[in-house]
Coordinates of N, CA and C in Angstrom, one line a residue:
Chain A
X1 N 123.8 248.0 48.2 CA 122.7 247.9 49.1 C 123.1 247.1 50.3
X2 N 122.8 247.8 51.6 CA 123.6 246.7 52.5 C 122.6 246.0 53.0
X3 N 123.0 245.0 53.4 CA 122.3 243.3 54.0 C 121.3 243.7 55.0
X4 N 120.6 242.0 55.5 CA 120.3 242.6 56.4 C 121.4 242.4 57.9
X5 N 120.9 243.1 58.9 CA 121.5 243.2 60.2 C 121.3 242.7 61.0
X6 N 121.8 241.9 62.0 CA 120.9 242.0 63.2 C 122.3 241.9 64.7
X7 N 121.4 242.3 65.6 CA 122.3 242.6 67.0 C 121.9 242.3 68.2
X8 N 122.2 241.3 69.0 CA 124.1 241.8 68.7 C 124.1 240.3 68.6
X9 N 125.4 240.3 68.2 CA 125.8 238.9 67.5 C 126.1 237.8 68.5
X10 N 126.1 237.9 69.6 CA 126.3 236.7 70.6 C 125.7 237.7 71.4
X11 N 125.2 236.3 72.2 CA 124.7 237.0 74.1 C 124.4 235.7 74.8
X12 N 124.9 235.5 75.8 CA 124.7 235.2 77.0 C 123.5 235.2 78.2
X13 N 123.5 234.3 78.7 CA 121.8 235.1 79.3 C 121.7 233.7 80.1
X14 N 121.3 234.2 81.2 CA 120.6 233.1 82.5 C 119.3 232.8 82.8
X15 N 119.1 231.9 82.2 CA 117.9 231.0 82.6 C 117.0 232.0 83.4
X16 N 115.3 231.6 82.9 CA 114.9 232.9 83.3 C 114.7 234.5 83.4
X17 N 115.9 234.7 82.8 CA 115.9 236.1 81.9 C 115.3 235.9 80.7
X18 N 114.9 237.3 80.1 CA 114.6 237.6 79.0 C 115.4 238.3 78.2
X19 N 115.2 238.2 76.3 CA 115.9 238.7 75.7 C 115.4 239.3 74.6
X20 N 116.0 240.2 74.3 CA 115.7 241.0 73.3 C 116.2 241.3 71.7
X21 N 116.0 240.2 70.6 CA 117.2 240.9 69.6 C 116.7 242.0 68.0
X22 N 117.5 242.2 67.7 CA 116.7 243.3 66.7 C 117.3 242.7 65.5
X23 N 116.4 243.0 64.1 CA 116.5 242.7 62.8 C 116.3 244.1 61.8
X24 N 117.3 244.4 61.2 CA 117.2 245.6 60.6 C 117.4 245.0 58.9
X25 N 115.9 244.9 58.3 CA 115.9 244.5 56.9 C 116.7 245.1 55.9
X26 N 116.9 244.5 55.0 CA 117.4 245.1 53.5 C 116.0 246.7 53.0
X27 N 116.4 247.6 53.0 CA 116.0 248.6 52.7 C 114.7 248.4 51.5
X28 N 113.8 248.5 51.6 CA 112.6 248.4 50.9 C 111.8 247.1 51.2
X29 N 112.4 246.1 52.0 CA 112.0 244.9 52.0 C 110.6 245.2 53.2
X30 N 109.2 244.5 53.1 CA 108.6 244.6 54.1 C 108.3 243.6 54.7
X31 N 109.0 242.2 54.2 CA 108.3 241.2 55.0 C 109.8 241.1 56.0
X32 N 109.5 240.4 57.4 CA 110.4 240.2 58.2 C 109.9 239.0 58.5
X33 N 111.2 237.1 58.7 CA 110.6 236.1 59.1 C 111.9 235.9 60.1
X34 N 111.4 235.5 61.0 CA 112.8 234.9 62.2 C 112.7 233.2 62.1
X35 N 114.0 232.8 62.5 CA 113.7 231.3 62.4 C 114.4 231.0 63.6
X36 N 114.7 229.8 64.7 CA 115.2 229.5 65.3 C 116.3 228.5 65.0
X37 N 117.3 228.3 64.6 CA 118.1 226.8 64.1 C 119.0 226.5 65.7
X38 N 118.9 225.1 65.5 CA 120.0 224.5 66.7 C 119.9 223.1 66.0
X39 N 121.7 222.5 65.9 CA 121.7 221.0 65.4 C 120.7 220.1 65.4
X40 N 120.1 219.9 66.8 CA 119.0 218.3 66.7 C 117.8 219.0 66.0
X41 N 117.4 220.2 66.0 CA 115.9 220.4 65.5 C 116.0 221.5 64.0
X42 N 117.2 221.5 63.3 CA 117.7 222.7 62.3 C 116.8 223.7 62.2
X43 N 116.6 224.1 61.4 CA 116.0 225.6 60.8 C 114.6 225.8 61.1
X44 N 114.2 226.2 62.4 CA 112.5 226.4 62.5 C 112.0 227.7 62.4
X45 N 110.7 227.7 61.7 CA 109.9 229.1 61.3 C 109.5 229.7 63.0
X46 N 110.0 230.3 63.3 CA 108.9 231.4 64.4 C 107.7 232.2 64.2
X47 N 107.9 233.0 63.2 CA 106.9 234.1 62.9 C 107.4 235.1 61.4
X48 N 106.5 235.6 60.8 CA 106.6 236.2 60.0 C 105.7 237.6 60.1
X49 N 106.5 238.4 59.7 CA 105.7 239.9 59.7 C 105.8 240.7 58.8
X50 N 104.7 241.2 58.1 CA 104.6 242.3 57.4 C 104.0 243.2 57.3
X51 N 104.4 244.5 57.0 CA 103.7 245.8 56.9 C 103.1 246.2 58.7
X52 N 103.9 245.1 59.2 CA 103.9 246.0 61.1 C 102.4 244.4 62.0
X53 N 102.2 243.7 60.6 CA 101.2 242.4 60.9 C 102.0 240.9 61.1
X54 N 101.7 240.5 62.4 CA 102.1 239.2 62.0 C 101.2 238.0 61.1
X55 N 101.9 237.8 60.1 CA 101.5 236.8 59.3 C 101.1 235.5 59.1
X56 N 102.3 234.5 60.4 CA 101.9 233.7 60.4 C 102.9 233.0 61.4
X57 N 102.7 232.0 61.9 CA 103.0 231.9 63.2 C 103.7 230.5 63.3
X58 N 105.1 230.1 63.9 CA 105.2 228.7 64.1 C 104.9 228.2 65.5
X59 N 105.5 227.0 65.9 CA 105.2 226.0 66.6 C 106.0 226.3 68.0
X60 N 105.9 227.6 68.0 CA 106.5 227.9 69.5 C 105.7 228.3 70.6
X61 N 106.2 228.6 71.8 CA 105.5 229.0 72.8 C 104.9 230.4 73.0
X62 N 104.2 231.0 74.0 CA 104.1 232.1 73.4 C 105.5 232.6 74.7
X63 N 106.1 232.3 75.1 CA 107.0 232.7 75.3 C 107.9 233.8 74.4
X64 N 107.5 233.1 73.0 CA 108.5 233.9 72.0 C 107.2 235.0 71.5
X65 N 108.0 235.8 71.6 CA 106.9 236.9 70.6 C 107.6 237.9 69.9
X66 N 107.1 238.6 68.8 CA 108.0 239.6 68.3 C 107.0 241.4 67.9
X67 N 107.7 241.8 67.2 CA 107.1 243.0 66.6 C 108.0 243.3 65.7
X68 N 107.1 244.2 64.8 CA 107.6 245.3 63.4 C 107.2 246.4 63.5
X69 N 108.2 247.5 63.5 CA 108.0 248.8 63.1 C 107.7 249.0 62.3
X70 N 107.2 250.5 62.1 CA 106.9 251.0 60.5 C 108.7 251.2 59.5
X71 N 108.9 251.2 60.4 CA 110.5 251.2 59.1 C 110.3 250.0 59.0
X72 N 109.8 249.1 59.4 CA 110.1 247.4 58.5 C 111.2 246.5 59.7
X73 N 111.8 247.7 60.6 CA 112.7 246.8 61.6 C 112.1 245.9 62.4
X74 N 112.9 244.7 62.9 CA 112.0 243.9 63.8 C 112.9 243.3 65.2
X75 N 111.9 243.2 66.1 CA 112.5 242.7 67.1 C 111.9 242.0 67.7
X76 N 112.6 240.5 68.3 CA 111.9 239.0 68.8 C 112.1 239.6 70.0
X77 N 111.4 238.8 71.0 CA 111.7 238.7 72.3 C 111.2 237.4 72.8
X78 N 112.6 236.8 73.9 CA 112.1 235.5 74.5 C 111.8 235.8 76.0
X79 N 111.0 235.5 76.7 CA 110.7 235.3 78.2 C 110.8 234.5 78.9
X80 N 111.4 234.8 80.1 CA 111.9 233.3 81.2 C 112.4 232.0 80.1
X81 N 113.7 232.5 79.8 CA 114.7 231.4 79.0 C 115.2 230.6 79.4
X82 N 114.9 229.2 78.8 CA 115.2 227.7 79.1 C 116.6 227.5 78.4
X83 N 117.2 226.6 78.9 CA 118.2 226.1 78.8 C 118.3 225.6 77.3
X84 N 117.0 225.3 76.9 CA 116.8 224.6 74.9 C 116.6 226.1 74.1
X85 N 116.3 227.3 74.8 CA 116.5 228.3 73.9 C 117.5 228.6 73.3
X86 N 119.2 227.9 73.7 CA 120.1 228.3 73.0 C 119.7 227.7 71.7
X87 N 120.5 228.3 70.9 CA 120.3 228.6 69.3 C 120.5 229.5 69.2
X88 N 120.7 229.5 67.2 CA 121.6 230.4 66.3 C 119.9 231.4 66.1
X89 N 119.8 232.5 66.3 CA 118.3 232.9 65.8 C 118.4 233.8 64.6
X90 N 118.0 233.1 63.6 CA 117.7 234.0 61.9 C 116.9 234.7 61.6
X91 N 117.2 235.9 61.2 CA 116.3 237.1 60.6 C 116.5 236.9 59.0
X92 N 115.3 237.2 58.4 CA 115.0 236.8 56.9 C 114.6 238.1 56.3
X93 N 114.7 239.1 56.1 CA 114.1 239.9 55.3 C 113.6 239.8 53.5
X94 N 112.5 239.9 52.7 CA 112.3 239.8 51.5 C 111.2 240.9 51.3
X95 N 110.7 241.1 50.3 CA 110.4 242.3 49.2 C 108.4 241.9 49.8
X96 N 108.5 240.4 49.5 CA 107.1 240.5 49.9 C 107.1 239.4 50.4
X97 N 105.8 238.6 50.6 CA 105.8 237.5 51.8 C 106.6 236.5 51.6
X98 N 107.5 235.7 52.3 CA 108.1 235.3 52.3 C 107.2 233.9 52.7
X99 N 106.1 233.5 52.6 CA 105.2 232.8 52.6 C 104.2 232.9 51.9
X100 N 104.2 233.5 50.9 CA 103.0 233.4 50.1 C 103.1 233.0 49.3
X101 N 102.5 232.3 48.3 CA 101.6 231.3 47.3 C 102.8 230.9 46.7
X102 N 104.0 231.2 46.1 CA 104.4 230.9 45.5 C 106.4 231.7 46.8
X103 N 106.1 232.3 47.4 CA 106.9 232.6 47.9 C 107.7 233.9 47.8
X104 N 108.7 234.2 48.3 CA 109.6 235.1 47.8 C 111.4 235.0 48.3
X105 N 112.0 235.6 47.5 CA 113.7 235.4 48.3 C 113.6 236.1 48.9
X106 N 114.1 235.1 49.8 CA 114.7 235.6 51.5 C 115.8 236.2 51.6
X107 N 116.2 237.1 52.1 CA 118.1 237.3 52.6 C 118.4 237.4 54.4
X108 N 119.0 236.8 54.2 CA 119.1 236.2 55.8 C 120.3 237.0 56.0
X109 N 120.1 237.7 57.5 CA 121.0 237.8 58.0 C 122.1 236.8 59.0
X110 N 123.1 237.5 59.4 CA 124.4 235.9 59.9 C 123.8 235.6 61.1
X111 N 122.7 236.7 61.7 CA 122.1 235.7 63.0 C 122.4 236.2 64.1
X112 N 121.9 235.9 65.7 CA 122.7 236.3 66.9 C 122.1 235.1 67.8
X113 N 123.6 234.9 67.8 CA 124.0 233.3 68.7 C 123.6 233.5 70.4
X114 N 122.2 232.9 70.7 CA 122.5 233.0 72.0 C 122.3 231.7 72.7
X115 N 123.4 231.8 74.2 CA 123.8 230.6 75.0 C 122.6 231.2 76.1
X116 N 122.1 230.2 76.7 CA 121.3 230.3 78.1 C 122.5 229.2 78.9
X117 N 122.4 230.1 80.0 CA 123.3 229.0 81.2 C 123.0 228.8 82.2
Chain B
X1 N 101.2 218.7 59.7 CA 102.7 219.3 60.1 C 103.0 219.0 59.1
X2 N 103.9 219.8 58.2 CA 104.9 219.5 56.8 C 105.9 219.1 57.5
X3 N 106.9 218.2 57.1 CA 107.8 217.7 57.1 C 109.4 217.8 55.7
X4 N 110.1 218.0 56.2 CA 111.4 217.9 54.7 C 112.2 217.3 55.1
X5 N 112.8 215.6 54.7 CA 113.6 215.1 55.0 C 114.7 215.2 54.1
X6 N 115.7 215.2 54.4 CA 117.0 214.9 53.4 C 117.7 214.1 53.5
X7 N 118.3 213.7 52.4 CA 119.5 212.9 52.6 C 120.4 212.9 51.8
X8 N 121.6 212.7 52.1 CA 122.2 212.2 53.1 C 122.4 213.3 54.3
X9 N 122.3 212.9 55.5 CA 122.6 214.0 56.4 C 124.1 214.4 56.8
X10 N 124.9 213.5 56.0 CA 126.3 213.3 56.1 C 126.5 213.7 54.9
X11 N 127.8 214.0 54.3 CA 128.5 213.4 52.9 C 129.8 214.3 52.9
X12 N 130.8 213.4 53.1 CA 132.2 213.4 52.6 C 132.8 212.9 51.4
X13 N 133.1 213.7 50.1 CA 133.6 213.1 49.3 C 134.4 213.7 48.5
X14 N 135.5 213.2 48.2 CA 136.6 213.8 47.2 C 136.6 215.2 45.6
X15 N 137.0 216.1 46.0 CA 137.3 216.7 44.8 C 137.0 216.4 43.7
X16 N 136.4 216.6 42.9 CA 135.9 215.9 41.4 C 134.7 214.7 41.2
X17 N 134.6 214.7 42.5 CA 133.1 213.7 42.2 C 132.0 214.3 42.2
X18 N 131.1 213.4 41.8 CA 129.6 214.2 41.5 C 128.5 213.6 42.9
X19 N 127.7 214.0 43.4 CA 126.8 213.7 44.4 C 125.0 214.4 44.0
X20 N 124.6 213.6 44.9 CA 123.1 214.1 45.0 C 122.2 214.3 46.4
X21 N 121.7 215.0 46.8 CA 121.4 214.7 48.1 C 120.1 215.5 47.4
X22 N 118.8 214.4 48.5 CA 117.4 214.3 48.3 C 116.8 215.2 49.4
X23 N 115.5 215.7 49.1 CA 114.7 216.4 49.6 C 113.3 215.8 49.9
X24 N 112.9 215.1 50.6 CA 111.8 214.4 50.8 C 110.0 215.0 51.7
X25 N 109.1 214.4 50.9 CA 107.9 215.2 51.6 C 107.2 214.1 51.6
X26 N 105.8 214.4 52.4 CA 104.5 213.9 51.9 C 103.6 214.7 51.6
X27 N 104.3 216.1 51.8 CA 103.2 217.2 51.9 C 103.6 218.3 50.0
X28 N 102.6 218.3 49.6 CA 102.5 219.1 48.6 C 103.1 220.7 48.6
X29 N 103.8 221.1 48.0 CA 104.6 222.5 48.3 C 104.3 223.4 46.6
X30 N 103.8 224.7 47.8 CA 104.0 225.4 45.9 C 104.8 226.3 44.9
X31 N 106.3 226.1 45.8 CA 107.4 225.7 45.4 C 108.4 225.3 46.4
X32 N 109.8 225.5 45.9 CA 110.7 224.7 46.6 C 111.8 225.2 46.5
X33 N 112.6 225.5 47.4 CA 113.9 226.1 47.5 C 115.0 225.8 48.1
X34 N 116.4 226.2 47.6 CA 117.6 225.6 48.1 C 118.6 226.6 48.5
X35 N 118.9 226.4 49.5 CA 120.0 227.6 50.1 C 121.2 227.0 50.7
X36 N 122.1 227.1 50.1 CA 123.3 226.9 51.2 C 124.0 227.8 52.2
X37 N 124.7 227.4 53.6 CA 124.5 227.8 54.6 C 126.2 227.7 54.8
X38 N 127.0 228.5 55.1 CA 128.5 228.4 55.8 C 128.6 229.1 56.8
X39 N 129.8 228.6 57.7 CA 129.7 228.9 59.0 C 129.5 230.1 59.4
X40 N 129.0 230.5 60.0 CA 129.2 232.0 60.7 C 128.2 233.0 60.2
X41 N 127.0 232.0 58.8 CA 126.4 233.2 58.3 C 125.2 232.5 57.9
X42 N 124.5 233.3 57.7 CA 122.6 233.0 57.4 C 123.3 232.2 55.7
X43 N 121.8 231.1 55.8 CA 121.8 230.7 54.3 C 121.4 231.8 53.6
X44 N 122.1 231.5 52.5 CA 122.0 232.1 51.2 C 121.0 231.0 50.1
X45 N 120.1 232.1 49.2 CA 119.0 231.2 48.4 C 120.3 230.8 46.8
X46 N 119.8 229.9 46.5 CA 120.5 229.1 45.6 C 119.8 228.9 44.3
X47 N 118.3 228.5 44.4 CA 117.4 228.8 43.7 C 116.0 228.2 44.0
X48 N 114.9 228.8 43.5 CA 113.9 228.6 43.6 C 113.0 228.2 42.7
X49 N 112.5 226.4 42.7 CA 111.8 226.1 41.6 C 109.8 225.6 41.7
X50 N 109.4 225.5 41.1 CA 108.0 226.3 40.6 C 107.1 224.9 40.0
X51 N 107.4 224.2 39.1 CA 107.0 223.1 38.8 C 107.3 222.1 38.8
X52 N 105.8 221.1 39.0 CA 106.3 220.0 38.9 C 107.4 219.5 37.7
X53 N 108.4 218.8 37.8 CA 109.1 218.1 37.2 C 110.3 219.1 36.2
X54 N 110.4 220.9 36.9 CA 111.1 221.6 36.4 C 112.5 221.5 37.1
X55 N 113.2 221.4 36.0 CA 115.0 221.4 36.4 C 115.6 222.7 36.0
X56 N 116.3 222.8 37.4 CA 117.3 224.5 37.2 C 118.6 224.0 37.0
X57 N 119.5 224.9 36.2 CA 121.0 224.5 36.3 C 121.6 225.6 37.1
X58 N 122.7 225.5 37.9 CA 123.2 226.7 38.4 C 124.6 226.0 37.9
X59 N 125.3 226.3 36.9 CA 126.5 226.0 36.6 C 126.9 224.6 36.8
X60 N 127.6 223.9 37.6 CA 127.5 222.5 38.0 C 126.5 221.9 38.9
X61 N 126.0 222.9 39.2 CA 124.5 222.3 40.4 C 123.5 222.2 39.4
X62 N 122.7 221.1 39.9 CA 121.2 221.0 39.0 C 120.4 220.8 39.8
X63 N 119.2 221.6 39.9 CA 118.0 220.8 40.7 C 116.6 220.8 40.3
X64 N 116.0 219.5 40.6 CA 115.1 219.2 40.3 C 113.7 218.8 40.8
X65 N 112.6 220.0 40.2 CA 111.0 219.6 41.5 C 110.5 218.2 40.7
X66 N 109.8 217.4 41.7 CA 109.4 215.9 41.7 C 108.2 216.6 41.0
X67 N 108.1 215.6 40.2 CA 106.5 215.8 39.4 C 105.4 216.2 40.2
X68 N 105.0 215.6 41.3 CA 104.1 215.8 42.5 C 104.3 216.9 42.8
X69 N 105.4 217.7 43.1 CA 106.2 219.1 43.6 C 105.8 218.5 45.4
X70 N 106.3 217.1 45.7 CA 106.4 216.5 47.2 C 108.0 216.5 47.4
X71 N 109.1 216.6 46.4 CA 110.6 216.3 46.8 C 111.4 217.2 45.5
X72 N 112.4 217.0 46.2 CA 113.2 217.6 45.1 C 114.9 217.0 45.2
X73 N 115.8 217.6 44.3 CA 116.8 216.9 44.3 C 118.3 218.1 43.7
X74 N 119.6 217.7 44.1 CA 120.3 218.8 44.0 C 120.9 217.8 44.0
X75 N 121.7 218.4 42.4 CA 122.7 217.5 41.9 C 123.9 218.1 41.4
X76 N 125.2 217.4 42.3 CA 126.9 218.6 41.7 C 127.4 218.0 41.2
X77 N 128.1 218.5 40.6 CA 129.0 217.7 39.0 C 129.9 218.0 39.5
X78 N 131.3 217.5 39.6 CA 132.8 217.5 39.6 C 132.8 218.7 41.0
X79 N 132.2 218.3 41.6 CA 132.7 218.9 43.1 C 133.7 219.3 43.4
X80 N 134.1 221.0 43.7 CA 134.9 221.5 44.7 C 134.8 221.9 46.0
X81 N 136.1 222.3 46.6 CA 136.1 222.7 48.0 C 135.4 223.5 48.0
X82 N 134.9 224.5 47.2 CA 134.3 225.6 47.7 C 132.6 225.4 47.7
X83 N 132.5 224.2 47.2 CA 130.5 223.7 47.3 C 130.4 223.3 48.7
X84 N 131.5 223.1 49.9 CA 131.1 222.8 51.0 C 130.3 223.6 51.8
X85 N 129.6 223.1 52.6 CA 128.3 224.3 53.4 C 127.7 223.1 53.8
X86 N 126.4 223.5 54.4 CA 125.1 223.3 55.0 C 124.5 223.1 53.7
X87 N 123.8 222.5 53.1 CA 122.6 222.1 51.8 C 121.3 222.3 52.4
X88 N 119.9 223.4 52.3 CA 118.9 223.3 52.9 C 118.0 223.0 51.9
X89 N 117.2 222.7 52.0 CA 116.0 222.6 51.1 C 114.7 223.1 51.8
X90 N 113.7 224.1 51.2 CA 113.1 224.6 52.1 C 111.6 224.7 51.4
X91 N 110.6 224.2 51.8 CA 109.3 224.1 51.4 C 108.2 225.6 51.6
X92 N 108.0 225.9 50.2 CA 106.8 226.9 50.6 C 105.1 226.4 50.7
X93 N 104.5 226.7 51.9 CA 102.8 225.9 52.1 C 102.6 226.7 53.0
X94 N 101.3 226.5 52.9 CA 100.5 227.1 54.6 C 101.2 228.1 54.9
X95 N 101.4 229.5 54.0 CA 101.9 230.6 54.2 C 103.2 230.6 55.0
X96 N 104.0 229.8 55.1 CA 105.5 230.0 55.8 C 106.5 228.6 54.9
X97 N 107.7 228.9 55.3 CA 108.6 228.1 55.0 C 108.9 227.0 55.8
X98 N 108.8 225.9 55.5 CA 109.2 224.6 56.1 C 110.6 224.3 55.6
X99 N 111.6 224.2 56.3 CA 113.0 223.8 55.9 C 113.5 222.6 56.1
X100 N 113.9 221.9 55.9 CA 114.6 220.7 55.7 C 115.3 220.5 56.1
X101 N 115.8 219.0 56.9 CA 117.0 218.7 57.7 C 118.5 218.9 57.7
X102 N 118.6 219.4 56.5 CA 120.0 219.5 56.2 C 120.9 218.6 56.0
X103 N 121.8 219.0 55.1 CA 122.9 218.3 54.3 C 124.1 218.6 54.6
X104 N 125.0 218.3 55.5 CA 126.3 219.0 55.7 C 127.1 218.2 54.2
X105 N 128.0 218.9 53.6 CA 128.3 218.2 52.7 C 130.2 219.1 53.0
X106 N 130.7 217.8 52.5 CA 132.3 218.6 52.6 C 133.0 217.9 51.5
X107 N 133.5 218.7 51.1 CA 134.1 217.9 49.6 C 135.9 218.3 50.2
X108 N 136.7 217.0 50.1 CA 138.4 217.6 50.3 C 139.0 217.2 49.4
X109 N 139.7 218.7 49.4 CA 140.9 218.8 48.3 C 141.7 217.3 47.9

């Protein structure tokens, strides 16, 4: 069964610009969670989506927003990007909520590294 | 705001020793999970525990939820190179995951 995906694995981007990255889950999986990690502030929740609903929401701006297709794929998008938007950004795919009551396994994909400059 | 502190946020130590590195709360979680993380790639889950005061073994790894289910703990026996990574510890509440500061841990040959 292959992993999940996501693309593209590095990007670059000037302050200001916007970006776009995609998350293509483990095949049956319907929950999608993205996380933000960067050294001083590690592994932060963004959002969580399932069945095409966002579930539940972190502590970002709404600068960040995302969506889910009906295949389960997902794509974040940042607007007018700050210089602290660099970071590693994680896509989480699991079977069911990856926040619910008791939880569920996640499988993370390796991420797409982006630099603002 | 949940919070997950860890410690040590460092740890360098020799081949064959044993270590522990802590997972700290104030906030109640209704479970708890541990993933380690190497370069270049998303964490990987490690295990996920359920009760208060339950211990998992994963071969030389042991970990353990605090009776409260506020902290937890990950414990390696005779340490190799290959347990080196990122250590996360990651809290389930309030419908999302709260992750923890992280444990860079490096054990040398």
């Amino acid at each position: 069964k292959a992993g999940v995906t996501q693309t593209p694995r590095y990007l670059i981007k000037t302050r200001g610009q916007q970006v776009t990255l995609s998350c293509s889950p483990i095949s049956g999986h319907r929950s999608v969670s993205w996380y933000q990690q960067t050294p001083g502030q590690g592994l932060q929740f963004l959002f969580e989506y399932f069945s095409e609903t966002q579930r539940n929401k972190g502590n970002f701006p709404g600068r960040f927003s995302g969506r889910q297709f009906s295949n389960s794929r997902s794509e974040m998008n940042v607007s007018t990007l700050e210089l602290g938007d660099s970071a590693l950004y994680l896509c989480a795919s699991s079977l069911k909520l990856a926040g619910g009551f008791l939880g569920d396994e996640q499988y993370f994909g390796p991420g797409t590294r982006l630099t603002v400059t | 705001t949940q919070l997950l502190e860890q410690s040590p946020q460092f740890l360098s130590i020799q081949e064959g020793e044993n270590l522990t590195v802590y997972c700290n709360s104030s906030s109640v979680f209704s479970s708890l999970q541990w993933y380690r993380q190497e370069p270049g790639e998303g964490p990987v889950l490690l295990v996920t525990v359920v009760t208060g005061g339950e211990v998992k073994k994963l071969k030389r790894l042991t970990f353990q939820f605090g009776d409260a289910r506020k902290d937890s703990s990950l414990h390696i026996t005779a340490a190799q190179p290959g347990d080196t990574g990122l250590y996360l510890c990651a809290g389930v509440g309030n419908e999302k995951l709260t992750f923890g500061t992280g444990t860079r841990l490096t054990i040398i040959p």
